[in-house]
Amino acid sequence: MSNQTRVAASLGVLALMFVMQGTRAADARSELPDATKAGVADKLYRLDCGHSLANDESVWTPGENLGRDIEFSSTCWLIKHGREWLLWDTGVPQATINDPRGWSTLPKLIVYHLDKSVTNQLAEIGLNPGDIGRVAISHTHGDHIGNMTLFPNATILMQRAEYSWIHSSDGPNANVNQLMALARKLLGTPKNLRLLDGDTDVFGDGSVTLLSTPGHTPGHQSLLVHLKNAGFIILSGDVVHLEENFEKNIVPSLNTDKAQSLASMARVRQLLGTYQATLFINHDKSETDKLKLIPAFYD
Ligand SMILES: [Zn+2]
């Protein structure tokens, strides 16, 4: 084969890969529900999954709020769909409750506290962790996957890109490496792991859809939930941290990809319009504190 042929052949392979990726993306997007025909989940409960104090808000709002303290909420969500239960994120590790020093993913920056365990909050509506058939995780930062060991038999739903990322070689800096190592430890080796490639209709009726929103981490996802009375709700994961990020289009400095982060925020804005949806921002404490808390629910 001449060099030119070789180049042409590899270009051909590249083009084919591009087409295949395009097809996969198109397939993934086709799992988005039709707003007029989507099924509904029965109930959506908020769980208090911790709160944290960080000593420099500018990490999340580069260029603004330098050295200012900021308190974040950590939120998990429980969805009832017929007889099935789906938990969205598992929060700060339950052992934190007994530790007055709190718990941290990056000790120099942020400390988490937990007032209520996931187990006790599930018990408020008569559930045991074993009743939860599916656990979907927005991404693998420790404050979102701190209690995976409570759900050894559940099917874990996460993006393949996220799983590959935390098992890849070293990241760009020490902070990211530390977060990746912690993620591997907290995720462990799930017995029933379902790795996803893009948007995924969880129950096959358009009621609950995982949305690919990478950028905060490589396989970050958000969740679109359809309820009879409340309509469509998007659970942010960490596609944005604060209302301010969203309004001013500001990308936190710890995000793994700035361009992807901006694209994902734009995507969420577009979906909010398409579905006339409400956005619940996981870490925005002033907003979260106003939302219903288990045993109250949205339906
Ligand atoms: Zn995060």
Tab-separated table of C-alpha atoms and ligand atoms in Angstrom:
chain	number	residue	atom	x	y	z
A	1	MET	CA	0.000	0.000	0.000
A	2	SER	CA	1.389	3.431	-0.888
A	3	ASN	CA	1.550	6.132	1.716
A	4	GLN	CA	-1.223	7.995	-0.052
A	5	THR	CA	-3.439	4.900	-0.065
A	6	ARG	CA	-2.688	4.363	3.577
A	7	VAL	CA	-3.657	7.943	4.406
A	8	ALA	CA	-6.812	7.600	2.321
A	9	ALA	CA	-7.655	4.305	4.025
A	10	SER	CA	-7.196	5.725	7.499
A	11	LEU	CA	-9.235	8.793	6.554
A	12	GLY	CA	-11.930	6.399	5.407
A	13	VAL	CA	-11.844	4.620	8.761
A	14	LEU	CA	-11.986	7.973	10.540
A	15	ALA	CA	-14.970	9.039	8.447
A	16	LEU	CA	-16.699	5.737	9.203
A	17	MET	CA	-16.028	6.151	12.926
A	18	PHE	CA	-17.423	9.671	12.726
A	19	VAL	CA	-20.570	8.433	10.998
A	20	MET	CA	-20.947	5.627	13.547
A	21	GLN	CA	-20.539	8.064	16.423
A	22	GLY	CA	-23.047	10.361	14.787
A	23	THR	CA	-25.486	7.478	14.499
A	24	ARG	CA	-24.950	6.531	18.112
A	25	ALA	CA	-25.567	10.126	19.221
A	26	ALA	CA	-28.703	10.269	17.095
A	27	ASP	CA	-29.905	6.956	18.573
A	28	ALA	CA	-29.219	8.284	22.052
A	29	ARG	CA	-31.139	11.482	21.379
A	30	SER	CA	-34.092	9.482	20.110
A	31	GLU	CA	-34.583	8.219	23.674
A	32	LEU	CA	-35.784	11.687	24.663
A	33	PRO	CA	-39.528	11.548	25.314
A	34	ASP	CA	-42.207	13.136	23.189
A	35	ALA	CA	-43.517	15.865	25.502
A	36	THR	CA	-47.109	15.184	24.529
A	37	LYS	CA	-46.999	11.389	24.929
A	38	ALA	CA	-44.540	10.778	27.786
A	39	GLY	CA	-45.601	8.511	30.642
A	40	VAL	CA	-45.435	9.720	34.231
A	41	ALA	CA	-43.638	8.655	37.376
A	42	ASP	CA	-45.864	8.527	40.478
A	43	LYS	CA	-43.849	10.434	43.050
A	44	LEU	CA	-40.614	12.373	43.427
A	45	TYR	CA	-39.096	12.738	46.908
A	46	ARG	CA	-36.138	14.905	47.940
A	47	LEU	CA	-33.673	13.441	50.436
A	48	ASP	CA	-31.302	15.639	52.407
A	49	CYS	CA	-27.964	14.082	51.479
A	50	GLY	CA	-25.686	16.537	53.259
A	51	HIS	CA	-24.467	20.115	53.235
A	52	SER	CA	-21.000	21.518	52.861
A	53	LEU	CA	-18.959	24.575	53.574
A	54	ALA	CA	-16.305	25.674	51.088
A	55	ASN	CA	-13.764	28.406	51.790
A	56	ASP	CA	-13.497	29.884	48.290
A	57	GLU	CA	-16.602	30.297	46.179
A	58	SER	CA	-14.482	31.452	43.211
A	59	VAL	CA	-13.569	27.806	42.489
A	60	TRP	CA	-17.169	27.436	41.279
A	61	THR	CA	-17.480	30.984	39.920
A	62	PRO	CA	-14.024	31.811	38.454
A	63	GLY	CA	-13.380	35.528	38.422
A	64	GLU	CA	-15.969	36.229	41.110
A	65	ASN	CA	-16.419	35.682	44.870
A	66	LEU	CA	-12.700	35.126	45.585
A	67	GLY	CA	-12.090	33.834	49.127
A	68	ARG	CA	-15.772	34.019	50.045
A	69	ASP	CA	-17.306	31.164	52.064
A	70	ILE	CA	-20.168	29.319	50.430
A	71	GLU	CA	-22.531	26.699	51.783
A	72	PHE	CA	-23.837	24.049	49.383
A	73	SER	CA	-26.644	21.546	49.732
A	74	SER	CA	-26.254	17.916	48.659
A	75	THR	CA	-29.450	16.386	47.405
A	76	CYS	CA	-30.603	12.886	46.504
A	77	TRP	CA	-33.928	12.173	44.828
A	78	LEU	CA	-36.155	9.139	45.072
A	79	ILE	CA	-38.618	8.281	42.321
A	80	LYS	CA	-41.576	5.919	42.574
A	81	HIS	CA	-42.595	4.394	39.253
A	82	GLY	CA	-45.371	1.844	39.704
A	83	ARG	CA	-43.915	-0.679	42.123
A	84	GLU	CA	-40.350	0.293	41.289
A	85	TRP	CA	-38.029	2.696	43.041
A	86	LEU	CA	-35.148	4.634	41.527
A	87	LEU	CA	-32.667	6.598	43.633
A	88	TRP	CA	-30.778	9.471	42.016
A	89	ASP	CA	-27.355	9.861	43.701
A	90	THR	CA	-26.504	8.506	47.159
A	91	GLY	CA	-24.969	11.544	48.877
A	92	VAL	CA	-22.331	12.049	51.531
A	93	PRO	CA	-21.238	8.827	53.333
A	94	GLN	CA	-23.501	7.985	56.259
A	95	ALA	CA	-20.540	7.553	58.635
A	96	THR	CA	-20.183	11.354	58.452
A	97	ILE	CA	-23.136	11.724	60.835
A	98	ASN	CA	-21.008	10.641	63.774
A	99	ASP	CA	-18.006	12.744	62.866
A	100	PRO	CA	-18.003	16.352	64.181
A	101	ARG	CA	-15.035	17.142	61.891
A	102	GLY	CA	-17.165	16.245	58.882
A	103	TRP	CA	-15.941	14.537	55.729
A	104	SER	CA	-14.166	15.827	52.666
A	105	THR	CA	-13.411	15.112	49.053
A	106	LEU	CA	-10.799	17.886	48.890
A	107	PRO	CA	-9.882	18.785	52.502
A	108	LYS	CA	-8.226	22.124	51.716
A	109	LEU	CA	-11.351	23.369	49.978
A	110	ILE	CA	-14.562	21.815	51.237
A	111	VAL	CA	-16.000	19.955	54.254
A	112	TYR	CA	-19.294	18.052	54.242
A	113	HIS	CA	-21.701	17.377	57.074
A	114	LEU	CA	-24.665	15.073	57.207
A	115	ASP	CA	-27.672	15.501	59.505
A	116	LYS	CA	-29.816	12.559	58.376
A	117	SER	CA	-28.924	9.158	56.971
A	118	VAL	CA	-30.328	7.918	53.667
A	119	THR	CA	-31.476	4.773	55.506
A	120	ASN	CA	-33.529	6.745	58.045
A	121	GLN	CA	-35.039	8.955	55.361
A	122	LEU	CA	-36.108	5.910	53.328
A	123	ALA	CA	-37.609	4.466	56.538
A	124	GLU	CA	-39.801	7.565	56.851
A	125	ILE	CA	-41.890	6.171	53.995
A	126	GLY	CA	-41.513	2.536	55.021
A	127	LEU	CA	-38.655	1.584	52.695
A	128	ASN	CA	-35.428	-0.336	53.244
A	129	PRO	CA	-32.377	0.207	51.029
A	130	GLY	CA	-33.097	-3.279	49.624
A	131	ASP	CA	-36.361	-1.977	48.129
A	132	ILE	CA	-34.443	0.299	45.761
A	133	GLY	CA	-34.099	-1.569	42.466
A	134	ARG	CA	-32.173	1.074	40.546
A	135	VAL	CA	-29.576	3.635	41.569
A	136	ALA	CA	-28.647	6.210	38.927
A	137	ILE	CA	-25.642	8.405	39.572
A	138	SER	CA	-25.149	11.834	38.068
A	139	HIS	CA	-21.367	11.447	38.282
A	140	THR	CA	-18.675	9.930	40.474
A	141	HIS	CA	-17.676	12.793	42.787
A	142	GLY	CA	-17.679	11.476	46.345
A	143	ASP	CA	-20.570	13.580	47.616
A	144	HIS	CA	-22.807	11.911	45.000
A	145	ILE	CA	-21.765	8.273	45.499
A	146	GLY	CA	-20.962	8.114	49.217
A	147	ASN	CA	-23.459	5.363	50.034
A	148	MET	CA	-23.249	2.872	47.187
A	149	THR	CA	-22.589	0.037	49.666
A	150	LEU	CA	-26.187	0.385	50.933
A	151	PHE	CA	-27.423	-0.878	47.555
A	152	PRO	CA	-25.397	-3.985	46.663
A	153	ASN	CA	-28.251	-5.605	44.695
A	154	ALA	CA	-29.525	-2.541	42.852
A	155	THR	CA	-28.814	-1.968	39.176
A	156	ILE	CA	-26.381	0.948	38.950
A	157	LEU	CA	-27.013	3.265	35.991
A	158	MET	CA	-24.097	5.416	34.914
A	159	GLN	CA	-22.538	6.653	31.707
A	160	ARG	CA	-19.817	4.482	30.199
A	161	ALA	CA	-17.684	7.612	29.705
A	162	GLU	CA	-17.736	8.228	33.473
A	163	TYR	CA	-16.778	4.660	34.318
A	164	SER	CA	-13.933	4.686	31.783
A	165	TRP	CA	-12.715	8.044	33.060
A	166	ILE	CA	-12.285	7.050	36.700
A	167	HIS	CA	-10.478	3.895	35.565
A	168	SER	CA	-8.218	5.768	33.157
A	169	SER	CA	-4.653	6.870	33.875
A	170	ASP	CA	-3.807	10.054	35.694
A	171	GLY	CA	-5.845	13.206	35.220
A	172	PRO	CA	-4.563	16.739	34.566
A	173	ASN	CA	-3.824	17.697	38.186
A	174	ALA	CA	-3.586	16.442	41.769
A	175	ASN	CA	-7.138	17.496	42.686
A	176	VAL	CA	-8.647	15.549	39.796
A	177	ASN	CA	-6.464	12.502	40.569
A	178	GLN	CA	-7.613	12.617	44.176
A	179	LEU	CA	-11.273	12.771	43.097
A	180	MET	CA	-10.791	9.867	40.658
A	181	ALA	CA	-9.139	7.667	43.302
A	182	LEU	CA	-11.928	8.406	45.782
A	183	ALA	CA	-14.523	7.645	43.086
A	184	ARG	CA	-13.009	4.188	42.418
A	185	LYS	CA	-13.054	3.439	46.132
A	186	LEU	CA	-16.650	4.597	46.741
A	187	LEU	CA	-18.077	3.011	43.582
A	188	GLY	CA	-16.364	-0.294	44.295
A	189	THR	CA	-17.303	-3.132	41.951
A	190	PRO	CA	-21.084	-3.027	41.501
A	191	LYS	CA	-22.663	-6.450	40.956
A	192	ASN	CA	-25.270	-5.095	38.517
A	193	LEU	CA	-23.690	-2.304	36.544
A	194	ARG	CA	-25.413	-0.860	33.472
A	195	LEU	CA	-23.125	1.401	31.472
A	196	LEU	CA	-24.966	3.869	29.232
A	197	ASP	CA	-24.014	5.646	26.022
A	198	GLY	CA	-25.972	8.887	26.110
A	199	ASP	CA	-29.615	9.708	26.856
A	200	THR	CA	-31.497	6.731	28.273
A	201	ASP	CA	-35.210	6.171	28.857
A	202	VAL	CA	-35.077	4.294	32.178
A	203	PHE	CA	-38.559	2.721	32.285
A	204	GLY	CA	-39.278	2.700	28.547
A	205	ASP	CA	-42.306	5.024	28.818
A	206	GLY	CA	-40.696	8.466	28.693
A	207	SER	CA	-41.340	9.154	32.387
A	208	VAL	CA	-37.728	9.154	33.561
A	209	THR	CA	-34.882	9.942	31.171
A	210	LEU	CA	-31.175	10.181	31.869
A	211	LEU	CA	-29.700	13.124	29.958
A	212	SER	CA	-26.107	13.164	28.832
A	213	THR	CA	-24.624	16.455	30.121
A	214	PRO	CA	-20.824	16.001	30.175
A	215	GLY	CA	-18.282	18.641	31.150
A	216	HIS	CA	-18.339	18.717	34.948
A	217	THR	CA	-16.961	15.192	34.535
A	218	PRO	CA	-16.601	13.241	31.247
A	219	GLY	CA	-19.701	11.096	31.802
A	220	HIS	CA	-21.874	13.458	33.784
A	221	GLN	CA	-25.644	13.059	33.414
A	222	SER	CA	-28.788	14.896	34.519
A	223	LEU	CA	-32.291	13.481	34.947
A	224	LEU	CA	-35.573	14.453	33.308
A	225	VAL	CA	-38.626	13.365	35.309
A	226	HIS	CA	-42.238	13.650	34.159
A	227	LEU	CA	-44.978	13.897	36.801
A	228	LYS	CA	-48.716	14.211	36.364
A	229	ASN	CA	-49.218	17.428	38.334
A	230	ALA	CA	-45.750	18.963	38.546
A	231	GLY	CA	-45.016	18.381	34.851
A	232	PHE	CA	-41.412	17.953	33.703
A	233	ILE	CA	-38.574	18.490	36.175
A	234	ILE	CA	-34.847	18.398	35.390
A	235	LEU	CA	-32.586	17.299	38.243
A	236	SER	CA	-29.320	19.057	37.514
A	237	GLY	CA	-26.696	16.753	38.942
A	238	ASP	CA	-23.714	19.138	38.790
A	239	VAL	CA	-24.336	20.474	35.275
A	240	VAL	CA	-24.649	23.722	37.242
A	241	HIS	CA	-23.823	24.296	40.920
A	242	LEU	CA	-25.629	27.544	41.551
A	243	GLU	CA	-28.289	29.628	39.873
A	244	GLU	CA	-25.483	32.170	39.346
A	245	ASN	CA	-23.480	29.672	37.223
A	246	PHE	CA	-26.486	29.130	35.030
A	247	GLU	CA	-27.475	32.777	34.623
A	248	LYS	CA	-23.956	34.010	33.877
A	249	ASN	CA	-22.784	30.869	32.029
A	250	ILE	CA	-19.838	30.416	34.411
A	251	VAL	CA	-17.942	27.100	34.468
A	252	PRO	CA	-16.372	25.932	37.771
A	253	SER	CA	-12.583	25.550	37.569
A	254	LEU	CA	-12.711	21.896	38.702
A	255	ASN	CA	-14.824	20.845	35.704
A	256	THR	CA	-12.986	18.499	33.374
A	257	ASP	CA	-14.018	20.237	30.125
A	258	LYS	CA	-15.077	23.861	29.799
A	259	ALA	CA	-16.472	23.650	26.248
A	260	GLN	CA	-18.491	20.542	27.093
A	261	SER	CA	-19.743	22.244	30.264
A	262	LEU	CA	-20.988	25.251	28.290
A	263	ALA	CA	-22.617	22.975	25.709
A	264	SER	CA	-24.338	20.960	28.440
A	265	MET	CA	-25.662	24.111	30.123
A	266	ALA	CA	-26.978	25.242	26.730
A	267	ARG	CA	-28.562	21.827	26.246
A	268	VAL	CA	-30.333	22.036	29.615
A	269	ARG	CA	-31.602	25.530	28.734
A	270	GLN	CA	-32.980	24.164	25.468
A	271	LEU	CA	-34.629	21.167	27.179
A	272	LEU	CA	-36.186	23.429	29.821
A	273	GLY	CA	-37.874	25.191	26.920
A	274	THR	CA	-38.857	22.049	25.013
A	275	TYR	CA	-40.496	20.439	28.041
A	276	GLN	CA	-41.560	23.632	29.843
A	277	ALA	CA	-39.592	22.055	32.667
A	278	THR	CA	-38.488	23.215	36.108
A	279	LEU	CA	-34.795	22.916	37.038
A	280	PHE	CA	-33.821	21.759	40.547
A	281	ILE	CA	-30.164	22.675	41.143
A	282	ASN	CA	-28.641	20.058	43.429
A	283	HIS	CA	-26.052	22.192	45.255
A	284	ASP	CA	-27.875	25.552	45.344
A	285	LYS	CA	-28.743	25.574	49.041
A	286	SER	CA	-30.939	28.662	49.055
A	287	GLU	CA	-33.115	27.109	46.340
A	288	THR	CA	-32.995	23.541	47.668
A	289	ASP	CA	-34.048	24.568	51.179
A	290	LYS	CA	-37.365	25.770	49.755
A	291	LEU	CA	-38.205	22.419	48.120
A	292	LYS	CA	-40.358	19.652	49.615
A	293	LEU	CA	-38.504	17.099	51.718
A	294	ILE	CA	-39.341	13.424	52.296
A	295	PRO	CA	-41.966	12.321	53.443
A	296	ALA	CA	-43.504	15.159	51.372
A	297	PHE	CA	-43.279	14.633	47.612
A	298	TYR	CA	-43.981	15.998	44.161
A	299	ASP	CA	-46.456	14.104	42.023
B	1	ZN	ZN	-19.414	17.116	41.294
